[in-house]
Tab-separated table of C-alpha atoms in Angstrom:
chain	number	residue	atom	x	y	z
A	1	UNK	CA	86.855	86.614	57.846
A	2	UNK	CA	88.717	87.455	54.623
A	3	UNK	CA	90.293	85.001	52.263
A	4	UNK	CA	93.620	85.552	50.570
A	5	UNK	CA	94.806	84.181	47.296
A	6	UNK	CA	98.497	84.382	46.496
A	7	UNK	CA	99.725	83.935	42.914
A	8	UNK	CA	103.351	82.921	42.881
A	9	UNK	CA	105.223	82.790	39.604
A	10	UNK	CA	108.542	81.292	38.816
A	11	UNK	CA	111.339	83.852	38.521
A	12	UNK	CA	111.260	83.494	34.715
A	13	UNK	CA	107.627	84.540	34.613
A	14	UNK	CA	107.706	87.610	36.893
A	15	UNK	CA	106.915	89.847	33.955
A	16	UNK	CA	103.630	88.005	33.405
A	17	UNK	CA	102.035	89.883	36.345
A	18	UNK	CA	101.122	93.515	36.511
A	19	UNK	CA	99.888	95.799	39.255
A	20	UNK	CA	96.192	96.379	38.707
A	21	UNK	CA	92.593	96.028	39.857
A	22	UNK	CA	90.467	93.043	38.975
A	23	UNK	CA	87.099	93.490	37.306
A	24	UNK	CA	85.197	91.972	40.259
A	25	UNK	CA	84.493	94.595	42.913
A	26	UNK	CA	85.208	92.263	45.854
A	27	UNK	CA	88.782	91.444	44.837
A	28	UNK	CA	91.982	93.420	44.775
A	29	UNK	CA	95.334	92.323	43.418
A	30	UNK	CA	98.681	93.802	44.400
A	31	UNK	CA	102.012	92.795	42.908
A	32	UNK	CA	104.838	91.997	45.321
A	33	UNK	CA	108.089	91.096	43.544
A	34	UNK	CA	107.435	87.663	42.022
A	35	UNK	CA	103.884	87.077	43.371
A	36	UNK	CA	100.574	88.865	43.470
A	37	UNK	CA	98.139	89.015	46.416
A	38	UNK	CA	94.353	88.877	45.986
A	39	UNK	CA	92.110	89.766	48.940
A	40	UNK	CA	88.562	88.418	49.048
A	41	UNK	CA	86.405	90.351	51.510
A	42	UNK	CA	83.347	88.073	51.130
A	43	UNK	CA	84.697	84.846	52.580
A	44	UNK	CA	82.639	83.463	55.485
A	45	UNK	CA	85.267	81.006	56.708
A	46	UNK	CA	86.024	81.023	60.437
A	47	UNK	CA	89.750	81.248	59.642
A	48	UNK	CA	91.335	83.224	56.797
A	49	UNK	CA	91.922	81.093	53.727
A	50	UNK	CA	95.081	81.309	51.714
A	51	UNK	CA	94.866	80.227	48.101
A	52	UNK	CA	98.236	79.784	46.460
A	53	UNK	CA	98.412	79.533	42.676
A	54	UNK	CA	101.891	78.448	41.646
A	55	UNK	CA	102.530	79.297	38.023
A	56	UNK	CA	105.108	77.169	36.270
A	57	UNK	CA	106.778	77.843	32.910
A	58	UNK	CA	104.635	77.298	29.805
A	59	UNK	CA	101.458	78.564	31.535
A	60	UNK	CA	100.675	75.590	33.830
A	61	UNK	CA	99.124	76.712	37.160
A	62	UNK	CA	98.576	74.663	40.329
A	63	UNK	CA	96.134	75.772	43.079
A	64	UNK	CA	96.792	75.078	46.761
A	65	UNK	CA	94.542	76.086	49.659
A	66	UNK	CA	95.428	76.309	53.341
A	67	UNK	CA	94.184	78.180	56.408
A	68	UNK	CA	95.860	80.607	58.766
A	69	UNK	CA	95.019	80.280	62.471
A	70	UNK	CA	94.129	83.559	64.104
A	71	UNK	CA	96.196	84.340	67.234
A	72	UNK	CA	94.388	83.806	70.578
A	73	UNK	CA	92.952	86.844	72.315
A	74	UNK	CA	95.231	88.115	75.078
A	75	UNK	CA	93.404	89.901	77.913
A	76	UNK	CA	94.851	93.143	79.243
A	77	UNK	CA	96.965	92.562	82.369
A	78	UNK	CA	97.773	95.772	84.270
A	79	UNK	CA	101.317	96.417	85.441
A	80	UNK	CA	101.396	96.289	89.240
A	81	UNK	CA	103.502	98.367	91.611
A	82	UNK	CA	104.261	98.099	95.331
A	83	UNK	CA	103.509	101.041	97.625
A	84	UNK	CA	105.256	101.034	101.019
A	85	UNK	CA	104.700	102.955	104.261
A	86	UNK	CA	106.820	102.881	107.437
A	87	UNK	CA	106.220	104.312	110.914
A	88	UNK	CA	108.295	104.020	114.081
A	89	UNK	CA	107.657	104.696	117.768
A	90	UNK	CA	109.349	104.263	121.155
A	91	UNK	CA	107.369	102.124	123.613
A	92	UNK	CA	107.863	101.903	127.366
A	93	UNK	CA	107.831	98.134	127.696
A	94	UNK	CA	110.698	95.614	127.510
A	95	UNK	CA	111.509	94.415	124.003
A	96	UNK	CA	110.472	90.838	124.854
A	97	UNK	CA	107.033	92.035	125.959
A	98	UNK	CA	106.532	94.095	122.796
A	99	UNK	CA	107.602	91.138	120.654
A	100	UNK	CA	105.286	88.666	122.430
A	101	UNK	CA	102.410	91.137	122.304
A	102	UNK	CA	102.739	91.707	118.559
A	103	UNK	CA	103.129	87.949	118.003
A	104	UNK	CA	99.588	87.489	119.354
A	105	UNK	CA	97.967	87.973	115.935
A	106	UNK	CA	94.378	87.449	117.053
A	107	UNK	CA	94.762	90.364	119.512
A	108	UNK	CA	95.786	92.822	116.766
A	109	UNK	CA	92.185	94.058	116.129
A	110	UNK	CA	92.134	95.288	119.734
A	111	UNK	CA	94.611	98.051	118.917
A	112	UNK	CA	94.914	98.387	115.108
A	113	UNK	CA	92.004	100.666	114.081
A	114	UNK	CA	91.334	99.254	110.602
A	115	UNK	CA	91.755	95.506	111.278
A	116	UNK	CA	88.391	93.997	112.210
A	117	UNK	CA	89.421	90.361	112.743
A	118	UNK	CA	92.346	87.941	112.575
A	119	UNK	CA	91.711	84.208	112.739
A	120	UNK	CA	94.570	81.704	112.944
A	121	UNK	CA	93.919	78.468	111.052
A	122	UNK	CA	93.744	75.577	113.496
A	123	UNK	CA	95.560	73.040	111.308
A	124	UNK	CA	98.139	75.556	110.011
A	125	UNK	CA	99.160	78.000	112.754
A	126	UNK	CA	101.483	79.947	110.422
A	127	UNK	CA	98.436	80.948	108.330
A	128	UNK	CA	95.792	83.461	109.374
A	129	UNK	CA	92.702	84.977	107.780
A	130	UNK	CA	92.532	88.768	108.023
A	131	UNK	CA	89.642	91.186	107.535
A	132	UNK	CA	89.911	94.952	107.089
A	133	UNK	CA	86.963	97.265	107.609
A	134	UNK	CA	87.235	101.022	107.767
A	135	UNK	CA	85.143	104.050	106.880
A	136	UNK	CA	87.069	106.678	104.927
A	137	UNK	CA	86.139	109.458	102.500
A	138	UNK	CA	82.470	108.726	103.142
A	139	UNK	CA	82.739	105.099	102.017
A	140	UNK	CA	82.983	101.741	103.770
A	141	UNK	CA	86.221	99.994	102.780
A	142	UNK	CA	86.427	96.217	103.197
A	143	UNK	CA	89.166	93.761	102.246
A	144	UNK	CA	90.203	90.274	103.313
A	145	UNK	CA	93.256	88.110	102.724
A	146	UNK	CA	95.053	84.974	103.813
A	147	UNK	CA	98.520	85.663	105.228
A	148	UNK	CA	101.507	83.489	106.021
A	149	UNK	CA	103.802	84.400	108.883
A	150	UNK	CA	107.391	83.976	107.725
A	151	UNK	CA	110.089	82.601	110.015
A	152	UNK	CA	110.474	85.224	112.779
A	153	UNK	CA	113.623	86.369	114.555
A	154	UNK	CA	112.759	86.381	118.296
A	155	UNK	CA	112.745	89.869	119.821
A	156	UNK	CA	113.907	91.335	116.488
A	157	UNK	CA	111.543	90.792	113.572
A	158	UNK	CA	108.074	89.540	112.621
A	159	UNK	CA	107.154	89.534	108.934
A	160	UNK	CA	104.408	88.204	106.692
A	161	UNK	CA	103.033	88.155	103.160
A	162	UNK	CA	99.580	87.543	101.752
A	163	UNK	CA	98.757	84.395	99.791
A	164	UNK	CA	95.436	85.523	98.325
A	165	UNK	CA	92.975	88.378	98.556
A	166	UNK	CA	94.420	91.863	99.052
A	167	UNK	CA	98.083	91.642	97.964
A	168	UNK	CA	100.229	92.919	100.830
A	169	UNK	CA	103.328	92.212	102.880
A	170	UNK	CA	104.937	93.747	105.902
A	171	UNK	CA	107.375	93.548	108.788
A	172	UNK	CA	107.645	94.646	112.400
A	173	UNK	CA	111.145	95.274	113.755
A	174	UNK	CA	112.092	95.717	117.398
A	175	UNK	CA	115.067	97.757	118.653
A	176	UNK	CA	116.209	97.844	122.296
A	177	UNK	CA	116.246	101.234	124.004
A	178	UNK	CA	116.988	100.028	127.513
A	179	UNK	CA	115.882	97.338	129.985
A	180	UNK	CA	112.286	98.585	130.036
A	181	UNK	CA	111.783	100.247	126.648
A	182	UNK	CA	112.180	99.601	122.955
A	183	UNK	CA	111.401	101.022	119.531
A	184	UNK	CA	108.881	99.369	117.225
A	185	UNK	CA	109.063	99.951	113.471
A	186	UNK	CA	106.111	98.883	111.325
A	187	UNK	CA	106.362	98.606	107.535
A	188	UNK	CA	103.343	97.755	105.383
A	189	UNK	CA	103.388	97.392	101.599
A	190	UNK	CA	100.522	96.710	99.221
A	191	UNK	CA	100.235	96.218	95.469
A	192	UNK	CA	98.258	98.517	93.182
A	193	UNK	CA	97.980	98.908	89.391
A	194	UNK	CA	100.684	101.215	88.071
A	195	UNK	CA	98.019	103.545	86.678
A	196	UNK	CA	96.759	104.127	90.243
A	197	UNK	CA	100.226	104.648	91.727
A	198	UNK	CA	99.834	108.465	91.843
A	199	UNK	CA	96.575	108.063	93.771
A	200	UNK	CA	98.197	105.590	96.177
A	201	UNK	CA	101.114	107.978	96.711
A	202	UNK	CA	98.697	110.786	97.514
A	203	UNK	CA	96.998	108.561	100.111
A	204	UNK	CA	100.313	107.548	101.703
A	205	UNK	CA	100.192	110.207	104.474
A	206	UNK	CA	96.665	109.071	105.356
A	207	UNK	CA	97.801	105.429	105.672
A	208	UNK	CA	100.888	106.348	107.686
A	209	UNK	CA	98.696	108.321	110.074
A	210	UNK	CA	96.511	105.226	110.561
A	211	UNK	CA	99.565	103.066	111.223
A	212	UNK	CA	100.938	105.607	113.696
A	213	UNK	CA	97.628	105.678	115.565
A	214	UNK	CA	97.793	101.908	115.654
A	215	UNK	CA	101.257	101.977	117.243
A	216	UNK	CA	100.071	104.497	119.816
A	217	UNK	CA	97.276	102.151	120.812
A	218	UNK	CA	99.728	99.251	120.712
A	219	UNK	CA	101.972	101.061	123.229
A	220	UNK	CA	99.086	101.265	125.705
A	221	UNK	CA	97.907	97.733	124.951
A	222	UNK	CA	101.429	96.345	125.470
A	223	UNK	CA	101.532	97.795	129.002
A	224	UNK	CA	98.290	95.957	129.826
A	225	UNK	CA	99.616	92.849	128.092
A	226	UNK	CA	102.744	93.094	130.239
A	227	UNK	CA	100.662	93.276	133.421
A	228	UNK	CA	98.506	90.307	132.396
A	229	UNK	CA	101.544	88.192	131.488
A	230	UNK	CA	103.094	88.658	134.930
A	231	UNK	CA	99.994	87.392	136.769
């Protein structure tokens, strides 16, 4: 680290200092108004040293030494951005059946193609551990996260957000179409670094196609679920 010596003169003695170079090769002096600054490049101190020489009238000089703390290192934190995809489909089951079927979180892997498992925590039924496994673009993609189900609105809305792991949130909304049919709208959002936002936007059609395939399978699964629930 470098050491710094500052010569400060009283206003009456400003003319005593001149801009110039010291004889020693490892020092430089620069005049700033009523003080001069000397930089020492050979100091081995862990913190920069500041040497202040206060020059009083009649030539008396007093030396003071102090240290300057270096600022802590701040790691780079990327700016994050939410990417959102929404799909919607009419389903030929009553709205109550569709709502109850989607509320069965542990059954979701049976119809959502990229969800491999959902496990509800025994002591906290509003929390569930999710795992995603899917092969795309010649690579195996795997993620996991802990999600909290937010307070639902019966036969209208189910929504959630992740607590750790893959940052995501989403909602499923149900709209009546008649006594034996309804519309299901699925919205999924996930967080990515802002630098990767263009890539995520380019992949949006691919994700929406996956979600739409999931709703198609959900429509068939809900009919079976309806039959099982009436037994």
